[in-house]
């Protein structure tokens, strides 16, 4: 039996994570740098701190495992696991989005973006602002104009 | 949220449906910027969500009809007023965009393309040396190149007495804003395409009229233009189509779920809906047979299939009324009763956010 290759990932705050290479290459960014031979050892992962990197690795591990499993993990189970995985506070969710984007992990980016999209669904503009602490930077005239432009979409 | 790159914010917002997307515009300037970005809008023109539109010929308004399956009456919401439409008649639709041609004086009036959701009206450019007489148009979408294409068929050297001429076809490229010639439709002698087109099954489709002396009859084949291959061909109508009463009346072409469909009256109590299941092999299948209840008028000209609504329901228009026909239960439910008996027009179209403004990033 061949020994599985392991790589070490280094978070932005200096913590090391040893993972199977098959898990690490869920990230196209990491995969490319390994293939190009430009990845150091350990592989530095700037912009992603240890807390988030740990979560990302957890996600990748789960998805690689379920793809390999002898008795395939039920799609439904994986969907349920994913749903639980994203039950985090907003700050963490956005950090995960940024990490998935930087590391180029499409399925994680998809999952996290869809989670945010679901949070927006059915909310009024004011509720959307509240949810994400967005400042309303329209002047009253602008706001009136924007609303009028798409009046029918609000009815 | 504020720190998210624009591309990601775009991704998140794009997961909303058409109307919600428009609502996103009023959250803050950044969100409005994302939704208004032409590239963002253009990538959405394949939205699956459809809206029922209502327009009365000769009037300025286009309305959105919101069907409430629970409530008995649909809500009529004005999308906008289009005074430019005065004197114009609809030729056909494509992905929510409406193409109009002037009904009496096409020579002095440009064709109009309207996006009722963004309230934009675009005057279309004319092909050079247009023949006198009314050209026939078609507007379609080539999904392989993500481009809208408009086809114009006219007849050069047209002889009014013999109703013959040489057919010519040209395609308008919205990116280059220019016309180019393509192969002419190989029409049989004394046959011409009807004005109304239906974009379905990836092709532009027209009924053909045979000119016989004083009147015109519908031919038993339809003219079709494959938008990707840019080729004309013919589609025979199903053999089963009898000529009860008058094949010309009550036979309708429609787009259902992207495919070409024909509505036919086999007798005075039924409406058959045939769908072109396989465009290449020209295979038709009779998808629905609707039995008309006693209380609905039975004459051929009254019924119009507007579209396929969700959950196995069809939208039917009959004089003043719009019905939802439940295919499984065979039941008609009235959802609106105030359509104009003579001039009502209904379109069941994808909600389009394609921008019609010419510029660096035109939606077309």
mmCIF file of N, CA and C in Angstrom, chain A residues 94 97-98 101 109-111 113-114 116-117 120 122-125 128-129 132-139 142-143 146-155, chain B residues 1-5 8 11-13 15-16 18-20 22-32 36 41 64 66 76-79 116-119 351:
data_model
loop_
_atom_site.group_PDB
_atom_site.id
_atom_site.type_symbol
_atom_site.label_atom_id
_atom_site.label_comp_id
_atom_site.label_asym_id
_atom_site.label_seq_id
_atom_site.Cartn_x
_atom_site.Cartn_y
_atom_site.Cartn_z
ATOM 1 N N UNK A 94 -18.361 35.052 6.350
ATOM 2 C CA UNK A 94 -17.702 35.880 5.338
ATOM 3 C C UNK A 94 -16.216 35.553 5.229
ATOM 4 N N UNK A 97 -16.035 32.619 3.051
ATOM 5 C CA UNK A 97 -16.211 32.999 1.644
ATOM 6 C C UNK A 97 -14.895 33.508 1.081
ATOM 7 N N UNK A 98 -14.258 34.378 1.833
ATOM 8 C CA UNK A 98 -13.000 34.946 1.343
ATOM 9 C C UNK A 98 -11.940 33.863 1.189
ATOM 10 N N UNK A 101 -12.656 31.678 -1.788
ATOM 11 C CA UNK A 101 -12.349 32.427 -2.997
ATOM 12 C C UNK A 101 -10.853 32.441 -3.249
ATOM 13 N N UNK A 109 -17.190 27.700 -1.978
ATOM 14 C CA UNK A 109 -17.610 29.054 -2.334
ATOM 15 C C UNK A 109 -19.096 29.056 -2.672
ATOM 16 N N UNK A 110 -19.497 28.051 -3.418
ATOM 17 C CA UNK A 110 -20.900 27.883 -3.788
ATOM 18 C C UNK A 110 -21.778 27.772 -2.552
ATOM 19 N N UNK A 111 -21.363 26.896 -1.645
ATOM 20 C CA UNK A 111 -22.124 26.641 -0.424
ATOM 21 C C UNK A 111 -22.263 27.901 0.416
ATOM 22 N N UNK A 113 -21.778 31.117 -0.487
ATOM 23 C CA UNK A 113 -22.512 32.188 -1.173
ATOM 24 C C UNK A 113 -24.010 31.906 -1.150
ATOM 25 N N UNK A 114 -24.373 30.648 -1.364
ATOM 26 C CA UNK A 114 -25.788 30.298 -1.341
ATOM 27 C C UNK A 114 -26.366 30.539 0.054
ATOM 28 N N UNK A 116 -25.466 32.831 2.195
ATOM 29 C CA UNK A 116 -25.721 34.265 2.340
ATOM 30 C C UNK A 116 -26.942 34.663 1.519
ATOM 31 N N UNK A 117 -27.037 34.123 0.287
ATOM 32 C CA UNK A 117 -28.184 34.427 -0.568
ATOM 33 C C UNK A 117 -29.486 34.024 0.125
ATOM 34 N N UNK A 120 -30.673 36.494 2.589
ATOM 35 C CA UNK A 120 -31.237 37.725 2.039
ATOM 36 C C UNK A 120 -32.672 37.511 1.576
ATOM 37 N N UNK A 122 -36.380 37.089 0.684
ATOM 38 C CA UNK A 122 -37.632 37.476 1.314
ATOM 39 C C UNK A 122 -37.545 38.660 2.241
ATOM 40 N N UNK A 123 -36.392 39.300 2.304
ATOM 41 C CA UNK A 123 -36.284 40.437 3.225
ATOM 42 C C UNK A 123 -36.508 41.758 2.480
ATOM 43 N N UNK A 124 -37.001 42.732 3.211
ATOM 44 C CA UNK A 124 -37.139 44.071 2.636
ATOM 45 C C UNK A 124 -35.748 44.698 2.596
ATOM 46 N N UNK A 125 -35.570 45.753 1.791
ATOM 47 C CA UNK A 125 -34.260 46.401 1.754
ATOM 48 C C UNK A 125 -33.754 46.788 3.150
ATOM 49 N N UNK A 128 -32.527 43.770 4.938
ATOM 50 C CA UNK A 128 -31.256 43.321 4.381
ATOM 51 C C UNK A 128 -30.122 44.142 4.987
ATOM 52 N N UNK A 129 -30.360 45.438 5.075
ATOM 53 C CA UNK A 129 -29.325 46.317 5.641
ATOM 54 C C UNK A 129 -29.049 45.928 7.081
ATOM 55 N N UNK A 132 -26.939 42.674 7.549
ATOM 56 C CA UNK A 132 -25.514 42.740 7.240
ATOM 57 C C UNK A 132 -24.863 44.048 7.674
ATOM 58 N N UNK A 133 -25.553 44.781 8.489
ATOM 59 C CA UNK A 133 -25.054 46.080 8.971
ATOM 60 C C UNK A 133 -24.540 46.913 7.794
ATOM 61 N N UNK A 134 -25.434 47.133 6.839
ATOM 62 C CA UNK A 134 -25.060 47.935 5.675
ATOM 63 C C UNK A 134 -25.621 49.332 5.870
ATOM 64 N N UNK A 135 -24.788 50.301 5.555
ATOM 65 C CA UNK A 135 -25.261 51.674 5.686
ATOM 66 C C UNK A 135 -26.028 52.080 4.431
ATOM 67 N N UNK A 136 -27.163 52.727 4.659
ATOM 68 C CA UNK A 136 -27.927 53.229 3.530
ATOM 69 C C UNK A 136 -27.296 54.525 3.066
ATOM 70 N N UNK A 137 -26.550 54.463 1.974
ATOM 71 C CA UNK A 137 -25.829 55.667 1.547
ATOM 72 C C UNK A 137 -26.524 56.407 0.415
ATOM 73 N N UNK A 138 -27.808 56.143 0.241
ATOM 74 C CA UNK A 138 -28.574 56.907 -0.748
ATOM 75 C C UNK A 138 -29.032 58.216 -0.118
ATOM 76 N N UNK A 139 -29.097 59.248 -0.933
ATOM 77 C CA UNK A 139 -29.758 60.466 -0.462
ATOM 78 C C UNK A 139 -31.254 60.165 -0.553
ATOM 79 N N UNK A 142 -32.357 60.064 -4.110
ATOM 80 C CA UNK A 142 -31.866 58.872 -4.819
ATOM 81 C C UNK A 142 -32.713 57.666 -4.453
ATOM 82 N N UNK A 143 -32.989 57.554 -3.158
ATOM 83 C CA UNK A 143 -33.742 56.404 -2.674
ATOM 84 C C UNK A 143 -35.124 56.363 -3.316
ATOM 85 N N UNK A 146 -34.755 55.340 -7.042
ATOM 86 C CA UNK A 146 -34.491 53.910 -7.217
ATOM 87 C C UNK A 146 -35.768 53.104 -7.000
ATOM 88 N N UNK A 147 -36.516 53.485 -5.985
ATOM 89 C CA UNK A 147 -37.751 52.761 -5.690
ATOM 90 C C UNK A 147 -38.753 52.916 -6.820
ATOM 91 N N UNK A 148 -38.834 54.118 -7.350
ATOM 92 C CA UNK A 148 -39.765 54.386 -8.427
ATOM 93 C C UNK A 148 -39.396 53.614 -9.695
ATOM 94 N N UNK A 149 -38.097 53.462 -9.940
ATOM 95 C CA UNK A 149 -37.651 52.779 -11.154
ATOM 96 C C UNK A 149 -38.157 51.350 -11.218
ATOM 97 N N UNK A 150 -38.284 50.747 -10.075
ATOM 98 C CA UNK A 150 -38.730 49.360 -10.076
ATOM 99 C C UNK A 150 -39.921 49.161 -9.168
ATOM 100 N N UNK A 151 -40.806 50.119 -9.186
ATOM 101 C CA UNK A 151 -41.995 50.081 -8.329
ATOM 102 C C UNK A 151 -42.685 48.730 -8.399
ATOM 103 N N UNK A 152 -42.817 48.217 -9.598
ATOM 104 C CA UNK A 152 -43.593 47.002 -9.791
ATOM 105 C C UNK A 152 -42.971 45.802 -9.091
ATOM 106 N N UNK A 153 -41.634 45.848 -8.895
ATOM 107 C CA UNK A 153 -40.988 44.709 -8.257
ATOM 108 C C UNK A 153 -41.265 44.647 -6.758
ATOM 109 N N UNK A 154 -41.798 45.750 -6.237
ATOM 110 C CA UNK A 154 -42.080 45.779 -4.813
ATOM 111 C C UNK A 154 -43.525 45.439 -4.501
ATOM 112 N N UNK A 155 -44.332 45.330 -5.546
ATOM 113 C CA UNK A 155 -45.766 45.104 -5.283
ATOM 114 C C UNK A 155 -46.103 43.640 -5.113
ATOM 115 N N UNK B 1 -19.418 42.438 5.015
ATOM 116 C CA UNK B 1 -20.127 42.480 3.744
ATOM 117 C C UNK B 1 -19.520 43.521 2.814
ATOM 118 N N UNK B 2 -19.203 44.655 3.402
ATOM 119 C CA UNK B 2 -18.638 45.739 2.599
ATOM 120 C C UNK B 2 -17.292 45.377 2.007
ATOM 121 N N UNK B 3 -16.603 44.450 2.696
ATOM 122 C CA UNK B 3 -15.253 44.135 2.242
ATOM 123 C C UNK B 3 -15.212 43.038 1.200
ATOM 124 N N UNK B 4 -16.357 42.469 0.901
ATOM 125 C CA UNK B 4 -16.360 41.402 -0.088
ATOM 126 C C UNK B 4 -16.011 41.953 -1.463
ATOM 127 N N UNK B 5 -15.168 41.230 -2.195
ATOM 128 C CA UNK B 5 -14.881 41.674 -3.552
ATOM 129 C C UNK B 5 -16.160 41.744 -4.369
ATOM 130 N N UNK B 8 -17.658 38.548 -5.831
ATOM 131 C CA UNK B 8 -18.366 37.649 -4.922
ATOM 132 C C UNK B 8 -19.741 38.213 -4.567
ATOM 133 N N UNK B 11 -21.923 37.327 -7.270
ATOM 134 C CA UNK B 11 -22.317 35.917 -7.210
ATOM 135 C C UNK B 11 -23.478 35.741 -6.252
ATOM 136 N N UNK B 12 -23.359 36.339 -5.068
ATOM 137 C CA UNK B 12 -24.398 36.193 -4.050
ATOM 138 C C UNK B 12 -25.713 36.809 -4.525
ATOM 139 N N UNK B 13 -25.651 38.031 -5.035
ATOM 140 C CA UNK B 13 -26.877 38.701 -5.454
ATOM 141 C C UNK B 13 -27.531 38.024 -6.643
ATOM 142 N N UNK B 15 -28.005 35.079 -7.167
ATOM 143 C CA UNK B 15 -28.797 33.908 -6.819
ATOM 144 C C UNK B 15 -30.239 34.258 -6.484
ATOM 145 N N UNK B 16 -30.545 35.538 -6.523
ATOM 146 C CA UNK B 16 -31.919 35.948 -6.261
ATOM 147 C C UNK B 16 -32.725 35.862 -7.545
ATOM 148 N N UNK B 18 -35.598 37.296 -10.297
ATOM 149 C CA UNK B 18 -35.715 38.573 -11.008
ATOM 150 C C UNK B 18 -36.211 39.747 -10.210
ATOM 151 N N UNK B 19 -37.379 39.578 -9.571
ATOM 152 C CA UNK B 19 -37.929 40.720 -8.855
ATOM 153 C C UNK B 19 -37.084 41.077 -7.643
ATOM 154 N N UNK B 20 -36.602 40.066 -6.919
ATOM 155 C CA UNK B 20 -35.771 40.334 -5.747
ATOM 156 C C UNK B 20 -34.506 41.055 -6.154
ATOM 157 N N UNK B 22 -34.159 43.184 -8.481
ATOM 158 C CA UNK B 22 -34.458 44.594 -8.649
ATOM 159 C C UNK B 22 -34.621 45.258 -7.291
ATOM 160 N N UNK B 23 -35.094 44.517 -6.324
ATOM 161 C CA UNK B 23 -35.224 45.062 -4.977
ATOM 162 C C UNK B 23 -33.851 45.303 -4.355
ATOM 163 N N UNK B 24 -32.885 44.490 -4.726
ATOM 164 C CA UNK B 24 -31.519 44.649 -4.188
ATOM 165 C C UNK B 24 -30.965 46.031 -4.509
ATOM 166 N N UNK B 25 -31.442 46.601 -5.600
ATOM 167 C CA UNK B 25 -30.915 47.903 -6.033
ATOM 168 C C UNK B 25 -31.146 48.981 -4.989
ATOM 169 N N UNK B 26 -32.154 48.812 -4.154
ATOM 170 C CA UNK B 26 -32.462 49.877 -3.205
ATOM 171 C C UNK B 26 -31.817 49.687 -1.843
ATOM 172 N N UNK B 27 -30.918 48.738 -1.697
ATOM 173 C CA UNK B 27 -30.278 48.527 -0.392
ATOM 174 C C UNK B 27 -29.181 49.563 -0.154
ATOM 175 N N UNK B 28 -28.281 49.680 -1.095
ATOM 176 C CA UNK B 28 -27.217 50.676 -0.963
ATOM 177 C C UNK B 28 -26.590 50.883 -2.336
ATOM 178 N N UNK B 29 -25.719 51.859 -2.423
ATOM 179 C CA UNK B 29 -25.143 52.192 -3.737
ATOM 180 C C UNK B 29 -24.346 51.048 -4.329
ATOM 181 N N UNK B 30 -23.615 50.370 -3.499
ATOM 182 C CA UNK B 30 -22.771 49.274 -3.995
ATOM 183 C C UNK B 30 -23.622 48.157 -4.601
ATOM 184 N N UNK B 31 -24.714 47.821 -3.938
ATOM 185 C CA UNK B 31 -25.582 46.779 -4.449
ATOM 186 C C UNK B 31 -26.241 47.220 -5.764
ATOM 187 N N UNK B 32 -26.596 48.475 -5.807
ATOM 188 C CA UNK B 32 -27.209 48.982 -7.049
ATOM 189 C C UNK B 32 -26.197 48.898 -8.186
ATOM 190 N N UNK B 36 -26.766 46.835 -11.612
ATOM 191 C CA UNK B 36 -26.839 47.593 -12.862
ATOM 192 C C UNK B 36 -25.693 47.315 -13.809
ATOM 193 N N UNK B 41 -26.083 41.874 -15.724
ATOM 194 C CA UNK B 41 -27.433 41.743 -16.256
ATOM 195 C C UNK B 41 -27.480 40.802 -17.441
ATOM 196 N N UNK B 64 -47.861 43.844 -15.835
ATOM 197 C CA UNK B 64 -47.461 42.548 -15.311
ATOM 198 C C UNK B 64 -48.679 41.985 -14.594
ATOM 199 N N UNK B 66 -49.936 39.399 -11.987
ATOM 200 C CA UNK B 66 -49.464 38.468 -10.963
ATOM 201 C C UNK B 66 -50.585 37.492 -10.654
ATOM 202 N N UNK B 76 -53.056 43.329 -11.428
ATOM 203 C CA UNK B 76 -52.580 43.965 -12.656
ATOM 204 C C UNK B 76 -51.668 45.120 -12.269
ATOM 205 N N UNK B 77 -50.390 44.988 -12.591
ATOM 206 C CA UNK B 77 -49.420 46.001 -12.183
ATOM 207 C C UNK B 77 -48.794 46.627 -13.423
ATOM 208 N N UNK B 78 -48.840 47.945 -13.477
ATOM 209 C CA UNK B 78 -48.309 48.618 -14.657
ATOM 210 C C UNK B 78 -46.780 48.607 -14.642
ATOM 211 N N UNK B 79 -46.164 48.083 -15.686
ATOM 212 C CA UNK B 79 -44.711 48.096 -15.794
ATOM 213 C C UNK B 79 -44.248 49.438 -16.343
ATOM 214 N N UNK B 116 -39.792 45.288 -21.451
ATOM 215 C CA UNK B 116 -40.806 45.904 -20.587
ATOM 216 C C UNK B 116 -40.368 45.976 -19.123
ATOM 217 N N UNK B 117 -39.410 45.137 -18.728
ATOM 218 C CA UNK B 117 -38.993 45.109 -17.325
ATOM 219 C C UNK B 117 -38.032 46.241 -16.998
ATOM 220 N N UNK B 118 -37.220 46.621 -17.961
ATOM 221 C CA UNK B 118 -36.315 47.745 -17.725
ATOM 222 C C UNK B 118 -36.871 49.023 -18.345
ATOM 223 N N UNK B 119 -37.993 48.878 -19.015
ATOM 224 C CA UNK B 119 -38.701 49.992 -19.662
ATOM 225 C C UNK B 119 -37.853 50.649 -20.755
ATOM 226 N N UNK B 351 -38.256 36.879 -17.244
ATOM 227 C CA UNK B 351 -38.034 38.218 -16.732
ATOM 228 C C UNK B 351 -36.648 38.654 -17.179
#
